[in-house]
Amino acid sequence: MKVPERVFFHLVENRKDSDFPFAFLATYATKDSEGNVRHMPLSYALKEFKKNHPKLLSLLSCLNRAADVSPLIDSFVDSGEMFHPLKLTAGEAYEILKAIPALEENGILCRIPIWWKRKASSVHLSVKFEQKSLLGFDTLLSMLPELSVDGVALSRKDIKDIMHQTEGLALIKGKWIEVDKERLQKLLDKMDEYGGELSFFDAMRMKAGMDEQDLDAVNFTNDDFIGEIVKKLSNADELEKPEIPSSVKADLRPYQVSGFAWLNLMARLRLGACLADDMGLGKTLQVLTLLETLRKENKDSKILLIVPASLLGNWENEAAKFTPEMPVHILHGRTKNVLEKEIKNKLSFLTITTYTTAAGLDGLQKIEWNAVILDEAQAIKNAGTKQSKMIKKIPAYLRIAMTGTPVENNLSNLWSLFDFLNKGLLGSMDEFKKYTKKIEDTPQGYMRLRNIVSPFILRRLKTDKSIISDLPDKIEQLDYVSLSKRQIVLYRKQVEDLEELLAESEDPASIKRSGIILSTIMKLKQICNHPDQFLGQDTYAPSDSGKFAMLREICETIHEKREKVLVFTQFREITEYLENYLSEIFQRKGLVIHGGTRIKKRSEYVEAFNGTNDFPFMILSLKAAGVGLNLTGANHVIHFDRWWNPAVENQATDRAFRIGQKKNVMVHKFIAKGTVEDRINDIIESKKALAENVIGSGENWITKMSNQEILDMMRLEK
């Protein structure tokens, strides 16, 4: 129906008449002599269309339908009052307002007060927070709850007056509200519940909706306090820059100065901080600058730094280089009894130890540390491990985590990290699981979670040119290789064996079934690398592996350019054969780092690789050498086989793509075409944005698939 042929109901306030505070008029739209649309009282239609009965009946037919859905409209139609302006009581107006959806479904356009459309003029519970103590881990806030309508505060007497009225509309402090006694009672109960004190963390949890509550009924107003703090913590670049101690022997880049300022503020506020800068942006220097500042203020402070074993030498060297006046004690490499005595008698300002050592020393838990700092903090991502539990027991006034991947696999990693940094912020593990399950299908839910954690995480990326403009580009490339005839035969045999074993496995959730699947994946990966790796043979003929052929093709070009390459593999057992093969291509020996390489030796290898041209390649096992090492001597990275976790692979790539790199970094990822490697890469690429949450550690997520899905994924494409 065109607009000039529509009936409109108009309901407006009439403040001059307390008995009949609303006015009602039915109109229709018609065109004047100039073709403009005008609204006329419905009575004029009787005159305009008196000679065109079909037109009149068509226009008024909607009134019969309206009468069917609203008894009040029915009475207006029967009495003929529909064709005249009417004065309405609040109760009559409420009846029309409730019937609006049904009336509009039947062809009538309704023009009503804006407050009803927005539902704004309903009673809401607002909670303001007032600071009672200095901001920090133990900050207390007063909760100041009040009921209001459109921002106008209501007293308890106002609410009681409303409660005594009948259901419908009530005029309170110049605002019309809908009287819903059950809802009003719930709001009064919540008002009593929210009075009192709570922590800064609890206030943020409430804002994020992590506590059970009706978020539509409660409005948390924090502009006066929490909002200002959150805004300040979330804008590191705008913080006032503290003076950098002259004893720091380095020129910090602007973003590093901002990072230091942010860490310094978090330290003053005693809030746990996660420095999550991208790999290679100099987190170590920013933290050392903070520690030197703290040392200048109080030389008797005790700082505990916990790092992976592979980074002990790196931290010792960096501290000696950038903060040479800082006393450092390495708590590692002696018997437990000796180390326990050192804790009592030989601690320096900065004590550096490893995760394994820290988890086994009870003495660390008997000291009130001024700060406990974790490097590569993903080491505590699994909250249930003994290592994570023991490290979280170590007391500290300040806690700092350093990681390039704050969420490596799933949101439980985030919970474990914050259980260390700011315990209680994300609730208990069970509470957090319930919360994440509730928000997993709602983008706004994830936004609330991001809002609650983001003030405590500082994250900058190398790819952001506003952060660092002089870092070369990183170019990633997928290299698809074909299987040799020998690989094809072995691959198909393993898939056939898996099909038989899955058919015999009755329980789809059994540990045995998972073990069968993961074992088969490992075998298929080995076959894709080289048949001899799977068979345990020593020949490793290059012609038997498409990956070996691709490796030669790429590395011959690297050799011609006199450049260097890092080759990552998941398997320690193949590193020896890769070294022999690459030594032939480069006509020189290279270096190998894996889980069996001693810590001191790793540091020597890194220095030799970056400092001379004697070693054109380095082969690294991904798990043992994928973090912490600075290998900017290479500008090529090859992932010989895939870990199937983007975060882990990116960490490995960042051994070369970091500050100090002067050339563009070329990254090759080998994929055996038509195999399980090919299928899983497609899954990773299709879910790139959520890969850290969707894909679990290693290949465990695959075990949750059905038998058919697994077989379809693993079968070799022709």
XYZ file of C-alpha atoms in Angstrom:
718
model
C 0.000 0.000 0.000
C 1.427 3.398 -0.980
C 1.946 6.081 1.689
C -0.950 8.272 0.459
C -3.219 5.282 1.027
C -2.100 4.456 4.604
C -3.862 4.970 7.933
C -1.776 6.419 10.790
C -2.423 6.311 14.544
C -0.943 9.240 16.488
C -0.444 9.060 20.264
C 1.034 12.117 22.000
C 1.405 13.391 25.543
C -1.028 16.015 26.837
C 0.691 17.508 29.907
C -2.116 20.089 30.460
C -4.707 17.491 31.493
C -3.803 15.272 34.446
C -6.924 13.142 34.055
C -6.394 12.560 30.349
C -2.629 12.912 29.868
C -2.615 11.515 26.301
C -4.281 12.454 23.021
C -5.111 10.117 20.141
C -5.914 10.859 16.512
C -6.336 8.616 13.460
C -5.226 10.163 10.166
C -4.638 9.133 6.609
C -2.115 10.329 4.066
C -3.385 12.043 0.950
C -1.970 14.266 -1.773
C -2.884 17.930 -2.170
C -3.352 19.722 -5.484
C 0.424 20.191 -5.833
C 1.138 16.499 -5.282
C 2.523 16.876 -1.744
C 1.640 14.243 0.850
C -0.425 15.590 3.755
C -1.868 13.964 6.856
C -5.576 14.573 7.360
C -7.978 13.440 10.105
C -9.614 10.177 9.115
C -13.029 11.894 8.993
C -11.864 13.790 5.875
C -11.568 10.482 4.037
C -15.349 10.122 4.212
C -15.620 13.304 2.177
C -12.693 12.751 -0.178
C -13.769 9.253 -1.215
C -17.577 9.557 -0.887
C -17.898 8.927 -4.637
C -15.228 6.216 -4.688
C -16.499 3.521 -2.336
C -13.949 0.846 -3.356
C -11.131 3.270 -2.495
C -12.725 4.157 0.834
C -13.288 0.506 1.756
C -9.701 -0.318 0.821
C -8.391 2.501 3.020
C -10.557 1.630 6.045
C -10.206 -2.145 5.801
C -7.190 -2.022 8.107
C -9.438 -0.702 10.908
C -11.332 -4.000 11.020
C -8.068 -5.891 11.313
C -6.897 -3.465 14.035
C -10.136 -3.981 15.910
C -9.453 -7.715 15.955
C -6.146 -7.263 17.825
C -7.129 -4.405 20.172
C -10.369 -4.273 22.187
C -9.868 -0.524 22.735
C -9.563 0.171 18.994
C -12.591 -2.073 18.457
C -14.638 0.162 20.787
C -13.442 3.288 18.962
C -14.509 1.822 15.610
C -17.903 0.654 16.882
C -18.712 4.014 18.499
C -17.440 6.064 15.569
C -14.954 7.837 17.864
C -12.166 6.669 15.582
C -12.958 9.588 13.250
C -12.433 12.268 15.950
C -9.596 13.470 18.191
C -9.722 11.622 21.531
C -8.449 12.258 25.041
C -7.040 9.088 26.679
C -6.244 8.044 30.215
C -2.798 6.612 30.985
C -4.371 3.153 31.064
C -5.923 3.548 27.612
C -2.666 4.874 26.200
C -0.841 1.858 27.680
C -3.260 -0.505 25.916
C -2.490 1.114 22.562
C 1.266 1.091 23.177
C 1.233 -2.612 23.991
C -0.736 -3.310 20.804
C 1.670 -1.385 18.511
C 3.428 -4.473 17.006
C 0.125 -6.153 16.156
C -1.353 -2.935 14.747
C 1.634 -2.355 12.476
C 1.520 -5.952 11.281
C -2.009 -5.192 10.097
C -1.008 -2.227 7.954
C -1.334 0.735 10.323
C 1.604 3.055 10.858
C 1.908 4.256 14.466
C 3.500 7.478 15.585
C 4.167 7.310 19.301
C 6.365 9.017 21.947
C 10.061 8.384 21.357
C 10.600 7.208 24.935
C 8.420 4.173 24.303
C 10.263 3.259 21.109
C 13.605 3.417 22.865
C 12.329 1.853 26.045
C 14.555 4.449 27.678
C 12.015 5.573 30.212
C 12.178 2.440 32.254
C 13.818 2.053 35.618
C 17.476 0.999 35.524
C 19.951 0.173 38.225
C 23.148 2.190 37.922
C 26.279 1.350 39.884
C 29.029 3.919 40.331
C 32.425 3.146 41.796
C 34.227 5.361 44.271
C 37.879 4.763 45.146
C 38.595 4.039 48.814
C 42.317 3.261 48.656
C 45.291 3.703 46.343
C 44.941 1.922 43.044
C 46.749 -1.392 42.923
C 46.316 -5.087 43.448
C 44.437 -4.536 46.723
C 42.415 -1.484 45.688
C 38.999 -1.234 47.319
C 36.062 0.545 45.750
C 32.744 1.580 47.195
C 29.702 0.589 45.181
C 27.086 3.317 44.975
C 23.922 1.784 43.487
C 20.918 3.900 42.542
C 17.727 3.440 40.570
C 17.086 5.972 37.828
C 14.904 6.706 34.835
C 16.525 8.456 31.871
C 19.373 9.422 34.182
C 17.062 10.968 36.828
C 17.696 9.361 40.221
C 14.749 7.829 42.068
C 14.425 7.498 45.819
C 13.081 4.408 47.536
C 9.891 6.398 48.189
C 9.550 6.999 44.435
C 9.843 3.272 43.814
C 7.312 2.443 46.532
C 4.877 4.922 45.009
C 5.277 3.202 41.659
C 4.810 -0.220 43.244
C 1.464 0.873 44.701
C 0.129 1.769 41.260
C -1.559 -0.647 38.920
C 0.301 -2.166 35.968
C 0.576 0.296 33.103
C 2.077 3.760 32.803
C 3.103 6.008 35.672
C 4.405 9.591 35.561
C 7.421 9.891 37.868
C 9.505 13.077 38.006
C 8.187 14.126 34.613
C 8.985 10.763 33.030
C 6.447 8.212 31.869
C 7.549 4.704 32.806
C 6.074 1.263 32.400
C 5.030 -0.233 35.730
C 6.358 -3.776 35.950
C 6.200 -4.705 39.636
C 8.118 -7.961 39.307
C 11.025 -6.258 37.531
C 11.019 -3.348 39.979
C 11.275 -5.748 42.905
C 14.240 -7.497 41.281
C 15.962 -4.146 40.812
C 15.378 -3.232 44.456
C 16.884 -6.572 45.490
C 19.916 -5.950 43.256
C 20.276 -2.476 44.722
C 20.671 -4.022 48.163
C 23.009 -6.701 46.772
C 25.375 -4.224 45.107
C 25.827 -1.946 48.095
C 29.186 -2.223 49.857
C 32.823 -2.724 48.874
C 34.577 -4.688 46.173
C 37.996 -4.866 44.531
C 39.095 -3.074 41.375
C 39.251 -6.475 39.645
C 35.711 -7.370 40.732
C 34.477 -4.079 39.328
C 36.076 -4.871 35.976
C 34.629 -8.393 36.060
C 31.161 -6.936 36.591
C 31.690 -4.538 33.694
C 32.661 -7.435 31.432
C 29.626 -9.467 32.456
C 31.700 -12.236 34.053
C 29.472 -12.284 37.125
C 25.951 -13.617 36.774
C 23.691 -10.627 36.262
C 21.073 -9.090 34.012
C 23.262 -6.781 31.954
C 20.215 -5.175 30.388
C 18.962 -4.109 33.799
C 22.237 -2.907 35.312
C 24.247 0.027 34.020
C 27.797 0.242 35.361
C 28.998 3.814 35.137
C 32.739 4.127 35.563
C 33.616 7.272 33.642
C 34.702 9.015 36.821
C 37.196 6.388 37.889
C 37.642 3.013 36.204
C 37.254 4.433 32.709
C 40.046 6.941 33.278
C 42.372 4.275 34.635
C 41.601 1.862 31.792
C 42.093 4.627 29.213
C 45.452 5.517 30.718
C 46.696 1.940 30.809
C 45.504 1.322 27.247
C 47.459 4.229 25.696
C 51.137 3.643 26.367
C 52.233 6.201 23.768
C 50.443 9.000 25.631
C 51.972 8.280 29.055
C 54.379 10.712 30.616
C 57.875 9.408 29.894
C 59.953 8.798 33.041
C 63.653 9.519 33.009
C 65.777 6.633 31.758
C 68.670 5.923 34.159
C 72.061 6.945 32.782
C 73.303 3.480 33.761
C 71.203 1.952 30.963
C 73.695 1.662 28.114
C 71.327 1.706 25.154
C 69.366 4.090 22.979
C 65.755 3.012 23.312
C 63.514 3.368 20.289
C 60.395 5.543 20.829
C 58.072 2.548 21.190
C 60.519 0.999 23.686
C 60.440 4.198 25.746
C 56.624 3.981 25.721
C 56.832 0.340 26.780
C 59.152 1.223 29.644
C 56.792 4.046 30.717
C 53.855 1.604 30.696
C 55.759 -0.993 32.732
C 56.837 1.726 35.156
C 53.233 2.861 35.648
C 52.051 -0.720 36.183
C 54.812 -1.166 38.758
C 53.703 1.997 40.605
C 50.108 0.780 40.599
C 51.145 -2.758 41.568
C 49.132 -4.231 38.705
C 50.284 -7.354 36.922
C 51.548 -6.536 33.414
C 51.971 -8.617 30.264
C 54.492 -7.221 27.800
C 53.323 -9.013 24.666
C 55.302 -7.202 21.994
C 55.929 -9.128 18.807
C 59.060 -11.256 18.737
C 62.168 -9.189 18.098
C 60.936 -5.783 19.300
C 63.230 -5.748 22.324
C 61.148 -6.823 25.315
C 64.361 -7.680 27.176
C 65.715 -4.121 26.947
C 62.401 -2.597 28.098
C 62.281 -4.854 31.169
C 65.954 -4.280 32.020
C 65.332 -0.520 31.864
C 62.474 -0.914 34.348
C 64.624 -3.074 36.639
C 67.464 -0.566 36.585
C 64.959 2.146 37.546
C 63.730 0.024 40.464
C 67.330 -0.723 41.489
C 68.187 2.966 41.582
C 65.244 3.533 43.913
C 65.967 0.589 46.219
C 69.166 -1.415 45.847
C 67.940 -3.923 48.427
C 65.053 -5.029 46.206
C 64.936 -8.664 45.147
C 63.818 -9.466 41.620
C 63.267 -13.019 40.365
C 63.424 -13.636 36.620
C 62.337 -17.055 35.340
C 63.280 -18.016 31.782
C 63.574 -21.102 29.558
C 66.939 -22.805 30.001
C 67.960 -21.814 26.474
C 67.715 -18.106 27.382
C 69.859 -18.060 30.526
C 72.966 -17.062 28.607
C 71.056 -14.515 26.545
C 69.713 -12.710 29.645
C 73.090 -12.785 31.370
C 74.738 -11.261 28.283
C 71.991 -8.661 27.726
C 72.097 -7.551 31.374
C 75.892 -7.204 31.216
C 75.584 -5.224 27.984
C 72.674 -2.877 28.759
C 72.758 -2.620 32.583
C 76.372 -3.404 33.545
C 76.004 -2.046 37.089
C 73.143 -4.413 37.941
C 74.168 -7.343 40.184
C 72.986 -10.620 38.633
C 72.973 -14.115 40.125
C 72.318 -17.212 38.000
C 70.412 -19.750 40.106
C 70.962 -22.854 38.018
C 73.294 -25.726 37.289
C 73.976 -26.911 40.851
C 72.338 -29.485 43.094
C 69.060 -28.631 44.797
C 70.717 -28.396 48.230
C 73.352 -25.977 46.944
C 70.724 -23.838 45.220
C 68.537 -23.726 48.353
C 71.537 -22.422 50.326
C 72.198 -19.795 47.661
C 68.602 -18.587 48.003
C 69.246 -17.939 51.690
C 72.713 -16.426 51.410
C 73.752 -15.333 47.900
C 70.873 -13.610 46.165
C 71.661 -10.476 44.161
C 69.348 -7.692 43.073
C 68.404 -9.798 40.030
C 68.195 -13.566 40.342
C 67.767 -15.485 37.085
C 66.645 -19.093 37.051
C 64.825 -21.533 34.781
C 61.258 -22.790 34.901
C 62.344 -26.321 35.793
C 64.646 -25.107 38.569
C 62.102 -22.650 39.989
C 59.415 -25.327 40.169
C 61.674 -27.526 42.298
C 62.984 -24.985 44.834
C 60.821 -24.454 47.924
C 63.025 -21.590 49.119
C 61.756 -19.285 46.366
C 58.306 -19.407 47.959
C 59.666 -18.186 51.313
C 60.848 -14.815 49.995
C 58.643 -11.771 49.441
C 60.008 -10.815 46.025
C 59.652 -7.228 44.899
C 58.904 -8.603 41.457
C 58.631 -11.971 39.716
C 59.101 -11.813 35.948
C 58.442 -14.621 33.466
C 60.058 -14.635 30.043
C 58.388 -16.780 27.355
C 55.466 -16.935 29.782
C 53.645 -19.467 27.600
C 55.594 -21.919 29.766
C 52.743 -21.605 32.303
C 49.944 -21.772 29.717
C 48.747 -25.123 31.084
C 47.367 -24.252 34.498
C 47.180 -27.856 35.668
C 50.885 -28.676 35.415
C 53.058 -28.862 38.523
C 55.427 -26.293 37.023
C 52.644 -23.715 36.605
C 51.247 -24.327 40.078
C 54.625 -24.042 41.823
C 55.627 -20.848 40.014
C 52.303 -19.191 40.804
C 52.930 -19.857 44.511
C 56.020 -17.632 44.537
C 54.946 -14.395 46.339
C 55.623 -11.008 44.757
C 54.484 -7.373 44.997
C 54.683 -7.065 41.215
C 54.254 -9.677 38.502
C 55.332 -9.260 34.884
C 54.970 -11.713 32.006
C 56.806 -11.468 28.707
C 55.462 -13.348 25.716
C 54.982 -12.842 22.014
C 51.928 -15.129 22.099
C 49.621 -14.286 25.042
C 47.049 -16.750 23.664
C 48.959 -19.559 21.976
C 46.282 -22.206 21.583
C 43.027 -21.354 23.326
C 41.484 -19.085 25.927
C 42.523 -21.358 28.798
C 46.086 -20.112 28.107
C 44.844 -16.574 28.745
C 43.240 -17.615 32.014
C 46.430 -19.283 33.234
C 48.496 -16.228 32.332
C 46.180 -13.911 34.268
C 45.976 -16.352 37.148
C 49.667 -15.537 37.552
C 49.495 -11.805 36.764
C 46.294 -10.671 38.463
C 44.732 -13.578 40.281
C 40.960 -13.343 40.465
C 40.508 -10.967 37.537
C 39.131 -13.766 35.339
C 37.602 -15.698 38.215
C 38.225 -19.380 38.868
C 38.940 -21.763 36.007
C 35.404 -23.180 36.225
C 33.878 -19.686 36.204
C 35.993 -18.721 33.204
C 35.019 -21.853 31.280
C 31.337 -21.107 31.858
C 31.855 -17.516 30.780
C 33.738 -18.379 27.573
C 31.166 -21.016 26.683
C 28.457 -18.386 27.095
C 30.208 -15.859 24.826
C 31.714 -18.153 22.191
C 28.986 -17.371 19.647
C 28.690 -13.658 20.433
C 31.289 -11.190 19.098
C 30.256 -8.645 21.750
C 31.074 -11.237 24.401
C 34.637 -11.495 23.131
C 34.780 -7.708 23.056
C 33.869 -7.594 26.757
C 36.623 -10.115 27.496
C 39.086 -8.081 25.463
C 38.097 -4.944 27.356
C 38.789 -6.583 30.705
C 42.277 -7.902 29.829
C 43.569 -5.274 27.378
C 44.589 -2.691 30.030
C 47.041 -5.261 31.398
C 48.540 -6.289 28.029
C 50.846 -4.159 25.900
C 51.015 -5.566 22.378
C 52.904 -3.998 19.448
C 53.621 -5.687 16.093
C 56.700 -5.532 13.873
C 54.464 -5.198 10.828
C 53.115 -1.882 12.148
C 55.253 0.732 10.410
C 54.225 3.321 13.008
C 56.018 1.153 15.574
C 59.139 0.296 13.637
C 59.720 1.644 10.151
C 63.212 0.348 9.455
C 62.515 -3.390 9.737
C 62.553 -5.205 6.374
C 59.548 -7.113 5.066
C 58.702 -10.734 5.738
C 57.579 -12.702 2.673
C 55.876 -16.035 3.308
C 55.473 -18.712 0.664
C 53.864 -22.159 0.614
C 55.983 -24.669 -1.328
C 54.025 -27.705 -2.509
C 56.047 -30.841 -3.193
C 55.015 -34.147 -4.734
C 55.603 -37.498 -3.057
C 57.976 -39.999 -4.597
C 56.680 -43.449 -5.615
C 58.220 -44.910 -2.475
C 56.517 -42.322 -0.289
C 53.134 -42.946 -1.975
C 53.235 -46.695 -1.264
C 54.143 -46.193 2.416
C 51.604 -43.389 2.859
C 48.662 -45.377 1.477
C 49.558 -48.404 3.577
C 49.412 -46.323 6.766
C 45.989 -44.878 5.900
C 44.664 -48.405 5.192
C 45.996 -49.599 8.555
C 44.361 -46.628 10.287
C 40.997 -47.394 8.683
C 41.093 -50.941 10.090
C 42.123 -49.765 13.561
C 39.404 -47.083 13.690
C 36.774 -49.644 12.706
C 37.808 -51.739 15.729
C 37.746 -48.761 18.123
C 34.272 -48.679 19.696
C 34.519 -45.568 21.884
C 35.090 -42.379 19.809
C 36.330 -40.550 22.933
C 38.744 -43.245 24.136
C 42.391 -42.544 24.886
C 43.315 -45.555 22.754
C 41.600 -44.051 19.686
C 43.362 -40.722 20.216
C 46.666 -42.538 20.521
C 46.072 -44.405 17.259
C 45.252 -41.183 15.399
C 48.208 -39.200 16.749
C 50.571 -42.091 16.085
C 49.374 -42.315 12.479
C 49.761 -38.562 11.973
C 53.342 -38.792 13.215
C 54.075 -41.650 10.809
C 52.528 -39.803 7.871
C 54.583 -36.725 8.684
C 57.751 -38.830 8.715
C 56.841 -40.387 5.369
C 56.204 -36.932 3.895
C 59.678 -35.882 5.031
C 61.525 -38.971 3.800
C 60.708 -42.716 3.699
C 63.939 -43.524 5.544
C 62.882 -41.400 8.505
C 59.754 -43.545 8.886
C 61.624 -46.827 8.262
C 64.563 -45.937 10.513
C 67.105 -46.380 7.714
C 70.266 -44.370 7.076
C 70.428 -43.974 3.296
C 68.241 -40.882 2.805
C 68.508 -40.823 -0.990
C 67.351 -37.326 -2.100
C 65.440 -38.841 -5.025
C 63.099 -40.604 -2.565
C 61.721 -37.327 -1.132
C 60.034 -34.390 -2.798
C 61.011 -32.203 0.173
C 64.696 -33.010 -0.234
C 64.444 -32.036 -3.903
C 62.726 -28.736 -3.001
C 65.312 -28.089 -0.280
C 68.123 -28.420 -2.819
C 66.410 -26.101 -5.286
C 65.966 -23.323 -2.703
C 69.311 -23.708 -0.956
C 71.347 -23.728 -4.157
C 69.984 -20.253 -4.874
C 70.753 -19.145 -1.289
C 74.295 -20.499 -1.699
C 74.785 -18.604 -4.957
C 73.733 -15.363 -3.208
C 76.080 -16.089 -0.271
C 73.173 -15.767 2.163
C 72.156 -17.850 5.170
C 69.171 -20.024 6.033
C 67.449 -21.495 9.092
C 65.777 -24.887 8.608
C 63.198 -25.900 11.230
C 61.942 -29.444 11.753
C 59.779 -31.096 14.368
C 62.006 -34.199 14.412
C 65.394 -34.328 16.080
C 66.238 -37.638 14.366
C 66.330 -36.101 10.884
C 68.612 -33.171 11.767
C 71.771 -35.224 11.193
C 70.740 -36.209 7.667
C 69.611 -32.695 6.793
C 72.993 -31.410 7.955
C 74.838 -33.886 5.732
C 72.639 -33.001 2.761
C 72.969 -29.227 3.205
C 76.728 -29.472 3.788
C 76.989 -30.991 0.314
C 74.873 -28.194 -1.215
C 76.670 -25.326 0.547
C 80.077 -27.081 0.370
C 80.565 -26.157 4.017
C 79.410 -27.398 7.378
C 76.522 -25.784 9.173
C 75.252 -25.810 12.768
C 72.552 -27.870 14.511
C 70.554 -27.019 17.636
C 68.103 -29.488 19.174
C 66.971 -30.611 22.610
C 70.309 -32.346 23.258
C 72.415 -29.239 22.591
C 73.874 -27.858 25.831
C 72.874 -24.316 26.816
C 76.423 -22.981 26.649
C 76.886 -24.558 23.236
C 73.713 -22.888 21.934
C 75.050 -19.445 22.843
C 78.339 -20.237 21.110
C 76.525 -21.430 17.991
C 74.350 -18.290 17.855
C 77.389 -16.024 18.168
C 79.288 -17.969 15.520
C 76.334 -18.028 13.108
C 75.664 -14.287 13.363
C 79.280 -13.175 13.646
C 81.029 -14.962 10.795
C 80.381 -16.283 7.312
C 81.750 -19.706 8.195
C 78.332 -21.291 8.694
C 75.789 -20.784 5.891
C 72.961 -22.740 7.493
C 71.562 -23.768 10.841
C 69.160 -26.672 11.423
C 66.928 -26.365 14.474
C 64.367 -28.585 16.138
C 61.281 -26.426 16.420
C 60.388 -27.179 20.033
C 63.917 -26.761 21.403
C 64.996 -23.710 19.427
C 61.806 -21.970 18.324
C 62.015 -19.229 20.988
C 64.538 -16.826 22.455
C 67.375 -17.132 19.947
C 68.494 -14.115 17.916
C 69.560 -15.415 14.504
C 69.419 -12.326 12.311
C 72.449 -13.621 10.420
C 69.941 -15.554 8.307
C 67.390 -13.966 6.015
C 65.828 -17.231 4.833
C 63.647 -19.537 6.934
C 62.457 -22.978 5.842
C 59.837 -24.973 7.753
C 60.754 -28.456 6.513
C 57.711 -29.945 8.240
C 54.746 -28.249 9.886
C 53.871 -27.926 13.570
C 50.300 -26.983 12.591
C 50.139 -24.201 15.136
C 50.600 -20.766 13.534
C 51.761 -19.149 16.773
C 54.588 -21.666 17.238
C 55.700 -21.399 13.618
C 55.691 -17.593 13.794
C 57.844 -17.688 16.912
C 60.373 -19.825 15.049
C 60.356 -17.506 12.028
C 60.991 -14.580 14.349
C 64.421 -15.957 15.185
C 65.436 -14.187 11.947
C 62.689 -11.554 11.552
C 63.550 -9.219 14.419
C 65.444 -6.039 15.251
C 68.924 -6.252 13.760
C 67.698 -7.856 10.542
C 68.802 -5.750 7.579
C 67.381 -7.840 4.717
C 63.924 -8.976 3.694
C 63.161 -12.357 5.249
C 61.923 -15.107 2.914
C 59.905 -17.827 4.654
C 59.215 -21.180 2.956
C 56.690 -23.663 4.340
C 56.927 -27.127 2.804
C 53.669 -28.998 2.155
C 53.395 -32.482 0.663
C 50.699 -32.013 -1.963
C 47.502 -34.058 -1.622
C 48.433 -35.339 1.854
C 47.259 -34.645 5.373
C 49.742 -31.731 5.401
C 47.850 -30.140 2.512
C 44.405 -30.586 4.132
C 45.415 -29.254 7.527
C 47.124 -26.245 5.987
C 43.799 -25.419 4.299
C 42.059 -25.588 7.694
C 44.660 -23.318 9.276
C 44.436 -20.784 6.457
C 40.637 -20.749 6.478
C 40.588 -20.019 10.209
C 43.626 -17.759 10.369
C 41.915 -15.040 12.379
C 40.895 -17.487 15.105
C 43.719 -19.995 14.705
C 45.091 -19.373 18.167
C 41.702 -20.211 19.715
C 40.413 -22.826 17.296
C 43.431 -25.066 16.812
C 44.831 -26.805 19.854
C 48.385 -27.675 20.716
C 50.046 -29.888 18.123
C 47.545 -32.203 16.498
C 45.313 -33.074 19.490
C 42.351 -31.208 18.025
C 42.196 -33.717 15.145
C 41.253 -36.554 17.503
C 37.860 -34.908 18.060
C 36.878 -35.503 14.438
C 34.704 -38.406 13.330
C 36.316 -41.487 11.773
C 35.134 -40.481 8.319
C 36.446 -36.919 8.682
C 39.840 -38.234 9.770
C 40.106 -40.700 6.893
C 38.981 -38.085 4.369
C 41.671 -35.768 5.692
C 44.456 -38.327 5.516
C 43.715 -40.144 2.270
C 46.137 -39.378 -0.524
C 44.627 -37.375 -3.359
C 45.288 -38.764 -6.828
